[in-house]
Amino acid sequence: MFKGHHPTCGSFTNHVLQIRGKTYCAGCLGLLTGALIAIAVGLIYSLDIARFESETTFVFWFGFAAVFVGLIQYAKPLMMKGSVHFFLNVVFVIGAFFLLIGVIEINGSLAVEMYLLVMTVYWIFTRI
């Protein structure tokens, strides 16, 4: 039997969330939620509604720290509850987005931006 898409053997109780009586994978739901937030902020950024020129260094280091925390969450002592797992996955995706925005604002090099995008895809596959 599966809950979310995890087996119910007890080893994956930290990987699921109960919402209104239904079971969801905390990691997948967190990645989806983070992606939707990143898309919304990306639209705002691309339409020049909000710019990050004055906060570029903060945006870059926030993104770096968020990606680090999102990837390090799988260390056994850090894996707590499904809600923490969900939150860290949201932070991971938003962090990758802010890291990209920071690189765009600081560097502006297409090669560096493409490298970061490839690394982000690699991080997501590593996380999965």
Short mmCIF file of C-alpha atoms in Angstrom, two decimals:
data_model
loop_
_atom_site.label_atom_id
_atom_site.label_comp_id
_atom_site.label_asym_id
_atom_site.label_seq_id
_atom_site.Cartn_x
_atom_site.Cartn_y
_atom_site.Cartn_z
CA MET A 1 0.00 0.00 0.00
CA PHE A 2 1.16 3.52 -0.78
CA LYS A 3 0.47 6.94 0.75
CA GLY A 4 1.40 9.88 -1.44
CA HIS A 5 3.58 7.70 -3.57
CA HIS A 6 5.57 6.36 -0.66
CA PRO A 7 5.13 2.90 0.84
CA THR A 8 3.42 2.71 4.23
CA CYS A 9 6.27 0.72 5.81
CA GLY A 10 7.00 3.43 8.37
CA SER A 11 10.29 4.56 6.85
CA PHE A 12 8.54 7.30 4.89
CA THR A 13 6.25 8.82 7.52
CA ASN A 14 8.33 12.02 7.38
CA HIS A 15 7.80 12.27 3.64
CA VAL A 16 4.02 12.68 3.58
CA LEU A 17 1.47 15.34 4.55
CA GLN A 18 -2.13 14.81 5.60
CA ILE A 19 -4.40 17.51 4.16
CA ARG A 20 -8.16 17.17 4.64
CA GLY A 21 -7.90 13.44 5.12
CA LYS A 22 -5.82 12.84 1.99
CA THR A 23 -2.16 11.91 1.91
CA TYR A 24 0.29 13.81 -0.30
CA CYS A 25 4.02 13.55 -0.86
CA ALA A 26 5.55 16.47 1.07
CA GLY A 27 8.54 16.72 -1.27
CA CYS A 28 6.54 16.81 -4.51
CA LEU A 29 3.97 19.20 -3.08
CA GLY A 30 6.76 21.46 -1.81
CA LEU A 31 8.52 21.47 -5.19
CA LEU A 32 5.23 22.29 -6.94
CA THR A 33 4.38 25.08 -4.49
CA GLY A 34 7.88 26.56 -4.78
CA ALA A 35 7.70 26.39 -8.56
CA LEU A 36 4.35 28.20 -8.64
CA ILE A 37 5.70 30.94 -6.37
CA ALA A 38 8.90 31.23 -8.46
CA ILE A 39 6.85 31.49 -11.67
CA ALA A 40 4.69 34.26 -10.18
CA VAL A 41 7.73 36.22 -8.95
CA GLY A 42 9.48 35.55 -12.27
CA LEU A 43 6.57 37.11 -14.16
CA ILE A 44 6.66 40.13 -11.88
CA TYR A 45 10.43 40.39 -12.40
CA SER A 46 10.30 39.92 -16.19
CA LEU A 47 7.56 42.55 -16.56
CA ASP A 48 9.75 45.05 -14.67
CA ILE A 49 7.16 45.44 -11.94
CA ALA A 50 9.82 44.64 -9.34
CA ARG A 51 13.59 44.87 -9.69
CA PHE A 52 16.32 43.66 -7.39
CA GLU A 53 19.22 45.94 -8.35
CA SER A 54 19.72 47.43 -4.90
CA GLU A 55 19.36 44.07 -3.12
CA THR A 56 21.40 42.01 -5.59
CA THR A 57 23.97 40.72 -3.10
CA PHE A 58 21.28 39.79 -0.58
CA VAL A 59 19.19 38.05 -3.27
CA PHE A 60 22.22 36.02 -4.41
CA TRP A 61 23.25 34.91 -0.90
CA PHE A 62 19.66 34.22 0.15
CA GLY A 63 19.31 31.99 -2.92
CA PHE A 64 22.61 30.28 -2.15
CA ALA A 65 21.62 29.61 1.49
CA ALA A 66 18.13 28.41 0.51
CA VAL A 67 19.49 25.96 -2.07
CA PHE A 68 22.05 24.72 0.47
CA VAL A 69 19.36 24.14 3.11
CA GLY A 70 17.09 22.51 0.54
CA LEU A 71 19.80 20.05 -0.47
CA ILE A 72 21.14 19.36 3.05
CA GLN A 73 17.67 18.50 4.38
CA TYR A 74 18.19 14.83 3.64
CA ALA A 75 20.80 14.45 6.34
CA LYS A 76 19.11 12.03 8.74
CA PRO A 77 19.11 14.27 11.86
CA LEU A 78 17.47 17.11 9.91
CA MET A 79 14.61 15.02 8.52
CA MET A 80 11.80 15.72 10.96
CA LYS A 81 8.15 16.05 10.00
CA GLY A 82 6.39 16.14 6.66
CA SER A 83 5.57 19.82 7.12
CA VAL A 84 9.27 20.66 7.56
CA HIS A 85 10.08 18.58 4.48
CA PHE A 86 7.40 20.47 2.53
CA PHE A 87 8.69 23.88 3.69
CA LEU A 88 12.33 23.07 2.87
CA ASN A 89 11.37 21.99 -0.64
CA VAL A 90 9.48 25.25 -1.19
CA VAL A 91 12.54 27.15 0.06
CA PHE A 92 14.81 25.08 -2.22
CA VAL A 93 12.94 26.04 -5.41
CA ILE A 94 12.55 29.69 -4.44
CA GLY A 95 16.25 29.74 -3.51
CA ALA A 96 17.25 28.40 -6.92
CA PHE A 97 15.15 31.14 -8.51
CA PHE A 98 16.69 33.89 -6.37
CA LEU A 99 20.16 32.51 -7.03
CA LEU A 100 19.47 32.84 -10.76
CA ILE A 101 18.13 36.37 -10.34
CA GLY A 102 21.23 37.28 -8.32
CA VAL A 103 23.53 35.90 -11.03
CA ILE A 104 21.61 37.77 -13.73
CA GLU A 105 21.79 41.05 -11.83
CA ILE A 106 25.45 40.68 -10.77
CA ASN A 107 27.02 39.09 -13.80
CA GLY A 108 24.69 39.28 -16.78
CA SER A 109 26.69 36.61 -18.64
CA LEU A 110 24.54 34.21 -20.65
CA ALA A 111 27.13 31.44 -20.19
CA VAL A 112 27.04 31.76 -16.39
CA GLU A 113 23.23 31.88 -16.41
CA MET A 114 23.03 28.73 -18.57
CA TYR A 115 25.52 26.98 -16.28
CA LEU A 116 23.37 27.85 -13.26
CA LEU A 117 20.24 26.56 -15.01
CA VAL A 118 21.98 23.27 -15.80
CA MET A 119 23.16 23.05 -12.18
CA THR A 120 19.60 23.73 -10.96
CA VAL A 121 18.27 20.84 -13.04
CA TYR A 122 21.07 18.67 -11.64
CA TRP A 123 20.20 19.72 -8.08
CA ILE A 124 16.54 18.89 -8.64
CA PHE A 125 17.41 15.42 -9.97
CA THR A 126 19.81 14.96 -7.07
CA ARG A 127 17.08 15.99 -4.66
CA ILE A 128 14.58 13.61 -6.24
#
